[in-house]
Short mmCIF file of N, CA and C in Angstrom, two decimals:
data_model
loop_
_atom_site.label_atom_id
_atom_site.label_comp_id
_atom_site.label_asym_id
_atom_site.label_seq_id
_atom_site.Cartn_x
_atom_site.Cartn_y
_atom_site.Cartn_z
N UNK A 1 -193.24 -80.34 25.72
CA UNK A 1 -191.85 -80.24 25.42
C UNK A 1 -191.42 -81.52 24.70
N UNK A 2 -190.62 -81.36 23.69
CA UNK A 2 -190.09 -82.50 22.96
C UNK A 2 -188.57 -82.38 22.94
N UNK A 3 -187.89 -83.40 23.41
CA UNK A 3 -186.43 -83.40 23.46
C UNK A 3 -185.93 -84.60 22.67
N UNK A 4 -185.37 -84.33 21.49
CA UNK A 4 -184.82 -85.39 20.65
C UNK A 4 -183.55 -85.95 21.28
N UNK A 5 -183.38 -87.24 21.20
CA UNK A 5 -182.16 -87.87 21.69
C UNK A 5 -181.11 -87.84 20.57
N UNK A 6 -179.85 -87.73 20.93
CA UNK A 6 -178.82 -87.85 19.89
C UNK A 6 -178.90 -89.25 19.28
N UNK A 7 -178.57 -89.39 18.00
CA UNK A 7 -178.59 -90.69 17.35
C UNK A 7 -177.69 -91.67 18.08
N UNK A 8 -178.13 -92.91 18.22
CA UNK A 8 -177.32 -93.92 18.87
C UNK A 8 -177.45 -93.95 20.38
N UNK A 9 -178.38 -93.17 20.96
CA UNK A 9 -178.56 -93.15 22.41
C UNK A 9 -179.93 -93.71 22.77
N UNK A 10 -180.06 -94.18 24.01
CA UNK A 10 -181.33 -94.71 24.49
C UNK A 10 -181.59 -94.20 25.90
N UNK A 11 -182.85 -94.18 26.29
CA UNK A 11 -183.24 -93.73 27.63
C UNK A 11 -182.86 -94.75 28.68
N UNK A 12 -182.59 -94.28 29.88
CA UNK A 12 -182.28 -95.14 31.01
C UNK A 12 -183.29 -94.83 32.10
N UNK A 13 -184.07 -95.82 32.51
CA UNK A 13 -185.03 -95.64 33.59
C UNK A 13 -184.37 -96.00 34.91
N UNK A 14 -184.70 -95.25 35.94
CA UNK A 14 -184.18 -95.51 37.28
C UNK A 14 -185.26 -96.15 38.12
N UNK A 15 -184.87 -97.08 38.97
CA UNK A 15 -185.81 -97.69 39.91
C UNK A 15 -185.54 -97.09 41.28
N UNK A 16 -186.50 -96.31 41.80
CA UNK A 16 -186.29 -95.72 43.12
C UNK A 16 -186.16 -96.80 44.18
N UNK A 17 -185.43 -96.50 45.22
CA UNK A 17 -185.28 -97.45 46.33
C UNK A 17 -186.63 -97.61 47.01
N UNK A 18 -187.05 -98.85 47.21
CA UNK A 18 -188.32 -99.07 47.89
C UNK A 18 -188.09 -99.03 49.39
N UNK A 19 -189.11 -98.61 50.13
CA UNK A 19 -189.00 -98.54 51.58
C UNK A 19 -189.43 -99.87 52.16
N UNK A 20 -188.62 -100.43 53.06
CA UNK A 20 -188.99 -101.72 53.64
C UNK A 20 -190.19 -101.58 54.56
N UNK A 21 -190.98 -102.64 54.73
CA UNK A 21 -192.14 -102.58 55.62
C UNK A 21 -191.69 -102.32 57.05
N UNK A 22 -192.55 -101.67 57.81
CA UNK A 22 -192.25 -101.35 59.20
C UNK A 22 -192.06 -102.65 60.00
N UNK A 23 -191.07 -102.66 60.86
CA UNK A 23 -190.75 -103.85 61.65
C UNK A 23 -191.19 -103.72 63.11
N UNK A 24 -191.90 -102.63 63.46
CA UNK A 24 -192.24 -102.40 64.86
C UNK A 24 -193.27 -103.40 65.40
N UNK A 25 -194.15 -103.94 64.54
CA UNK A 25 -195.17 -104.89 64.99
C UNK A 25 -195.24 -106.01 63.95
N UNK A 26 -194.54 -107.12 64.17
CA UNK A 26 -194.50 -108.19 63.15
C UNK A 26 -195.85 -108.85 62.92
N UNK A 27 -196.79 -108.75 63.90
CA UNK A 27 -198.10 -109.38 63.73
C UNK A 27 -199.07 -108.51 62.93
N UNK A 28 -198.74 -107.23 62.79
CA UNK A 28 -199.63 -106.33 62.06
C UNK A 28 -199.55 -106.64 60.56
N UNK A 29 -200.71 -106.71 59.93
CA UNK A 29 -200.75 -107.02 58.49
C UNK A 29 -200.22 -105.83 57.70
N UNK A 30 -199.30 -106.10 56.78
CA UNK A 30 -198.71 -105.06 55.95
C UNK A 30 -199.58 -104.86 54.71
N UNK A 31 -199.72 -103.61 54.23
CA UNK A 31 -200.47 -103.39 52.99
C UNK A 31 -199.78 -104.08 51.83
N UNK A 32 -200.57 -104.49 50.84
CA UNK A 32 -200.02 -105.20 49.68
C UNK A 32 -198.96 -104.37 48.97
N UNK A 33 -199.10 -103.05 48.99
CA UNK A 33 -198.15 -102.20 48.28
C UNK A 33 -196.76 -102.23 48.92
N UNK A 34 -196.65 -102.67 50.17
CA UNK A 34 -195.34 -102.71 50.83
C UNK A 34 -194.43 -103.75 50.18
N UNK A 35 -195.00 -104.76 49.54
CA UNK A 35 -194.20 -105.81 48.92
C UNK A 35 -193.88 -105.52 47.46
N UNK A 36 -194.50 -104.52 46.89
CA UNK A 36 -194.33 -104.20 45.47
C UNK A 36 -193.19 -103.20 45.32
N UNK A 37 -192.20 -103.50 44.50
CA UNK A 37 -191.10 -102.55 44.32
C UNK A 37 -191.61 -101.29 43.61
N UNK A 38 -190.91 -100.19 43.82
CA UNK A 38 -191.28 -98.92 43.20
C UNK A 38 -191.14 -99.04 41.68
N UNK A 39 -192.04 -98.37 40.96
CA UNK A 39 -192.02 -98.42 39.49
C UNK A 39 -190.83 -97.62 38.95
N UNK A 40 -190.24 -98.07 37.85
CA UNK A 40 -189.15 -97.31 37.25
C UNK A 40 -189.62 -95.92 36.86
N UNK A 41 -188.74 -94.95 36.94
CA UNK A 41 -189.08 -93.58 36.61
C UNK A 41 -188.04 -92.97 35.68
N UNK A 42 -188.46 -92.00 34.91
CA UNK A 42 -187.57 -91.31 33.99
C UNK A 42 -186.88 -90.14 34.69
N UNK A 43 -187.61 -89.43 35.55
CA UNK A 43 -187.08 -88.23 36.20
C UNK A 43 -185.95 -88.57 37.17
N UNK A 44 -184.92 -87.74 37.14
CA UNK A 44 -183.77 -87.88 38.03
C UNK A 44 -183.90 -86.89 39.18
N UNK A 45 -183.24 -87.16 40.30
CA UNK A 45 -183.22 -86.19 41.39
C UNK A 45 -182.70 -84.84 40.89
N UNK A 46 -183.29 -83.77 41.38
CA UNK A 46 -182.90 -82.43 40.95
C UNK A 46 -183.82 -81.85 39.89
N UNK A 47 -184.77 -82.66 39.37
CA UNK A 47 -185.72 -82.14 38.39
C UNK A 47 -186.70 -81.21 39.09
N UNK A 48 -186.91 -80.03 38.53
CA UNK A 48 -187.88 -79.10 39.11
C UNK A 48 -189.19 -79.08 38.33
N UNK A 49 -189.19 -79.59 37.10
CA UNK A 49 -190.43 -79.68 36.31
C UNK A 49 -191.05 -81.04 36.55
N UNK A 50 -192.33 -81.03 36.95
CA UNK A 50 -193.05 -82.28 37.19
C UNK A 50 -194.13 -82.40 36.12
N UNK A 51 -193.90 -83.24 35.12
CA UNK A 51 -194.88 -83.35 34.03
C UNK A 51 -196.15 -84.06 34.48
N UNK A 52 -197.25 -83.70 33.83
CA UNK A 52 -198.52 -84.39 34.07
C UNK A 52 -198.56 -85.70 33.30
N UNK A 53 -197.79 -85.77 32.22
CA UNK A 53 -197.71 -86.98 31.40
C UNK A 53 -196.36 -86.99 30.71
N UNK A 54 -195.75 -88.14 30.60
CA UNK A 54 -194.46 -88.28 29.91
C UNK A 54 -194.55 -89.45 28.94
N UNK A 55 -194.07 -89.23 27.73
CA UNK A 55 -194.01 -90.29 26.72
C UNK A 55 -192.54 -90.55 26.39
N UNK A 56 -192.14 -91.78 26.57
CA UNK A 56 -190.76 -92.17 26.26
C UNK A 56 -190.79 -92.89 24.92
N UNK A 57 -190.33 -92.23 23.91
CA UNK A 57 -190.31 -92.81 22.57
C UNK A 57 -188.90 -93.24 22.22
N UNK A 58 -188.77 -93.93 21.10
CA UNK A 58 -187.47 -94.47 20.70
C UNK A 58 -186.44 -93.37 20.46
N UNK A 59 -186.86 -92.23 19.90
CA UNK A 59 -185.92 -91.18 19.53
C UNK A 59 -186.08 -89.87 20.30
N UNK A 60 -187.01 -89.82 21.25
CA UNK A 60 -187.26 -88.56 21.96
C UNK A 60 -188.02 -88.78 23.25
N UNK A 61 -188.06 -87.73 24.07
CA UNK A 61 -188.87 -87.69 25.28
C UNK A 61 -189.88 -86.57 25.06
N UNK A 62 -191.16 -86.86 25.27
CA UNK A 62 -192.20 -85.85 25.12
C UNK A 62 -192.86 -85.69 26.49
N UNK A 63 -192.86 -84.44 27.00
CA UNK A 63 -193.42 -84.14 28.31
C UNK A 63 -194.59 -83.18 28.16
N UNK A 64 -195.66 -83.42 28.91
CA UNK A 64 -196.82 -82.55 28.93
C UNK A 64 -196.99 -82.05 30.35
N UNK A 65 -197.15 -80.74 30.52
CA UNK A 65 -197.33 -80.19 31.86
C UNK A 65 -197.52 -78.70 31.81
N UNK A 66 -197.70 -78.11 32.96
CA UNK A 66 -197.92 -76.67 33.09
C UNK A 66 -196.58 -75.98 33.34
N UNK A 67 -196.31 -74.98 32.53
CA UNK A 67 -195.06 -74.23 32.65
C UNK A 67 -195.28 -73.08 33.62
N UNK A 68 -194.30 -72.85 34.47
CA UNK A 68 -194.33 -71.77 35.45
C UNK A 68 -193.48 -70.60 34.95
N UNK A 69 -193.66 -69.41 35.55
CA UNK A 69 -192.85 -68.25 35.11
C UNK A 69 -191.36 -68.42 35.35
N UNK A 70 -190.97 -69.16 36.38
CA UNK A 70 -189.54 -69.36 36.64
C UNK A 70 -189.03 -70.54 35.82
N UNK A 71 -187.71 -70.56 35.64
CA UNK A 71 -187.10 -71.65 34.88
C UNK A 71 -187.30 -72.97 35.61
N UNK A 72 -187.58 -74.01 34.82
CA UNK A 72 -187.73 -75.35 35.36
C UNK A 72 -186.83 -76.30 34.58
N UNK A 73 -186.50 -77.40 35.22
CA UNK A 73 -185.57 -78.34 34.61
C UNK A 73 -186.11 -79.75 34.80
N UNK A 74 -185.96 -80.56 33.76
CA UNK A 74 -186.32 -81.98 33.84
C UNK A 74 -185.07 -82.77 33.50
N UNK A 75 -184.59 -83.54 34.44
CA UNK A 75 -183.36 -84.30 34.26
C UNK A 75 -183.68 -85.77 34.01
N UNK A 76 -182.97 -86.35 33.05
CA UNK A 76 -183.10 -87.78 32.79
C UNK A 76 -181.78 -88.28 32.25
N UNK A 77 -181.61 -89.61 32.26
CA UNK A 77 -180.35 -90.20 31.81
C UNK A 77 -180.52 -90.87 30.46
N UNK A 78 -179.44 -90.83 29.68
CA UNK A 78 -179.39 -91.56 28.42
C UNK A 78 -178.09 -92.36 28.40
N UNK A 79 -178.06 -93.39 27.57
CA UNK A 79 -176.89 -94.26 27.47
C UNK A 79 -176.50 -94.36 25.99
N UNK A 80 -175.20 -94.25 25.74
CA UNK A 80 -174.69 -94.38 24.38
C UNK A 80 -174.71 -95.84 23.96
N UNK A 81 -175.18 -96.09 22.75
CA UNK A 81 -175.19 -97.45 22.21
C UNK A 81 -174.00 -97.72 21.32
N UNK A 82 -173.25 -96.67 20.99
CA UNK A 82 -172.07 -96.83 20.15
C UNK A 82 -171.10 -95.69 20.41
N UNK A 83 -169.88 -95.86 19.96
CA UNK A 83 -168.88 -94.81 20.12
C UNK A 83 -168.95 -93.88 18.92
N UNK A 84 -168.42 -92.68 19.06
CA UNK A 84 -168.40 -91.75 17.95
C UNK A 84 -168.64 -90.32 18.41
N UNK A 85 -168.89 -89.44 17.46
CA UNK A 85 -169.15 -88.03 17.72
C UNK A 85 -170.61 -87.76 17.40
N UNK A 86 -171.32 -87.14 18.33
CA UNK A 86 -172.75 -86.93 18.19
C UNK A 86 -173.10 -85.46 18.41
N UNK A 87 -174.12 -85.00 17.72
CA UNK A 87 -174.65 -83.65 17.92
C UNK A 87 -175.90 -83.76 18.78
N UNK A 88 -175.98 -82.93 19.81
CA UNK A 88 -177.14 -82.93 20.71
C UNK A 88 -178.18 -81.97 20.13
N UNK A 89 -179.35 -82.49 19.75
CA UNK A 89 -180.38 -81.61 19.18
C UNK A 89 -180.94 -80.65 20.23
N UNK A 90 -181.36 -79.44 19.83
CA UNK A 90 -181.94 -78.50 20.79
C UNK A 90 -183.33 -78.95 21.22
N UNK A 91 -183.71 -78.60 22.45
CA UNK A 91 -185.03 -78.92 22.98
C UNK A 91 -186.06 -77.98 22.33
N UNK A 92 -187.29 -78.43 22.25
CA UNK A 92 -188.38 -77.65 21.66
C UNK A 92 -189.60 -77.75 22.57
N UNK A 93 -190.23 -76.61 22.86
CA UNK A 93 -191.44 -76.60 23.69
C UNK A 93 -192.46 -75.66 23.08
N UNK A 94 -193.72 -76.02 23.19
CA UNK A 94 -194.79 -75.16 22.67
C UNK A 94 -196.07 -75.40 23.45
N UNK A 95 -196.92 -74.39 23.42
CA UNK A 95 -198.22 -74.49 24.08
C UNK A 95 -199.14 -75.36 23.25
N UNK A 96 -199.94 -76.14 23.92
CA UNK A 96 -200.86 -77.01 23.21
C UNK A 96 -202.01 -76.22 22.58
N UNK A 97 -202.40 -75.11 23.21
CA UNK A 97 -203.58 -74.37 22.75
C UNK A 97 -203.27 -72.99 22.19
N UNK A 98 -202.10 -72.47 22.45
CA UNK A 98 -201.74 -71.14 21.93
C UNK A 98 -200.49 -71.29 21.06
N UNK A 99 -200.67 -71.22 19.76
CA UNK A 99 -199.57 -71.44 18.83
C UNK A 99 -198.50 -70.36 18.90
N UNK A 100 -198.83 -69.19 19.49
CA UNK A 100 -197.85 -68.12 19.57
C UNK A 100 -196.90 -68.28 20.76
N UNK A 101 -197.13 -69.28 21.62
CA UNK A 101 -196.26 -69.53 22.77
C UNK A 101 -195.38 -70.74 22.47
N UNK A 102 -194.08 -70.48 22.29
CA UNK A 102 -193.15 -71.58 22.02
C UNK A 102 -191.76 -71.20 22.46
N UNK A 103 -190.93 -72.19 22.59
CA UNK A 103 -189.54 -71.98 23.00
C UNK A 103 -188.67 -73.02 22.30
N UNK A 104 -187.45 -72.61 21.99
CA UNK A 104 -186.47 -73.52 21.39
C UNK A 104 -185.15 -73.36 22.14
N UNK A 105 -184.50 -74.46 22.33
CA UNK A 105 -183.20 -74.43 22.99
C UNK A 105 -182.13 -73.91 22.06
N UNK A 106 -180.98 -73.62 22.62
CA UNK A 106 -179.86 -73.16 21.81
C UNK A 106 -179.36 -74.32 20.94
N UNK A 107 -178.67 -73.99 19.85
CA UNK A 107 -178.16 -75.06 18.99
C UNK A 107 -177.37 -76.09 19.79
N UNK A 108 -177.49 -77.32 19.37
CA UNK A 108 -176.85 -78.42 20.10
C UNK A 108 -175.34 -78.36 20.10
N UNK A 109 -174.77 -79.01 21.07
CA UNK A 109 -173.33 -79.13 21.17
C UNK A 109 -172.91 -80.49 20.64
N UNK A 110 -171.63 -80.67 20.46
CA UNK A 110 -171.11 -81.96 20.03
C UNK A 110 -170.66 -82.74 21.26
N UNK A 111 -170.88 -84.04 21.22
CA UNK A 111 -170.48 -84.91 22.31
C UNK A 111 -169.67 -86.06 21.70
N UNK A 112 -168.56 -86.37 22.33
CA UNK A 112 -167.71 -87.45 21.85
C UNK A 112 -167.81 -88.60 22.85
N UNK A 113 -168.17 -89.79 22.34
CA UNK A 113 -168.24 -90.99 23.17
C UNK A 113 -167.06 -91.85 22.76
N UNK A 114 -166.13 -91.99 23.70
CA UNK A 114 -164.91 -92.75 23.46
C UNK A 114 -165.08 -94.18 23.96
N UNK A 115 -164.33 -95.12 23.39
CA UNK A 115 -164.42 -96.49 23.88
C UNK A 115 -163.88 -96.58 25.32
N UNK A 116 -164.47 -97.48 26.08
CA UNK A 116 -164.01 -97.75 27.43
C UNK A 116 -162.73 -98.56 27.35
N UNK A 117 -161.76 -98.28 28.20
CA UNK A 117 -160.49 -99.03 28.21
C UNK A 117 -160.75 -100.51 28.24
N UNK A 118 -160.08 -101.24 27.40
CA UNK A 118 -160.22 -102.70 27.37
C UNK A 118 -161.24 -103.19 26.36
N UNK A 119 -161.90 -102.29 25.67
CA UNK A 119 -162.90 -102.74 24.68
C UNK A 119 -162.41 -102.49 23.28
#
């Protein structure tokens, strides 16, 4: 799946909350991973599609994975870098090995990014 970002927008990665080490036995050695914060992720809560690989490019998100018969959704955040009116490009998906299997999203909608009060 390839999802073009509207011009002037950028991806926003989320850092999941890390779980604190167990405090029940202070003398017990904690695994090294307990001190390492969770890695930033692109997927937002509520995503039902779990890609096998994700590429975050400057102008798009490219996801590789297995499609199921039911509808799936991949949620991610973007941030506007400027104010103005933008067209949201339609999503595009295709099979890697079968050229006759493809999908295209509906034509994009317009989005207006207004200045924040005080700017």
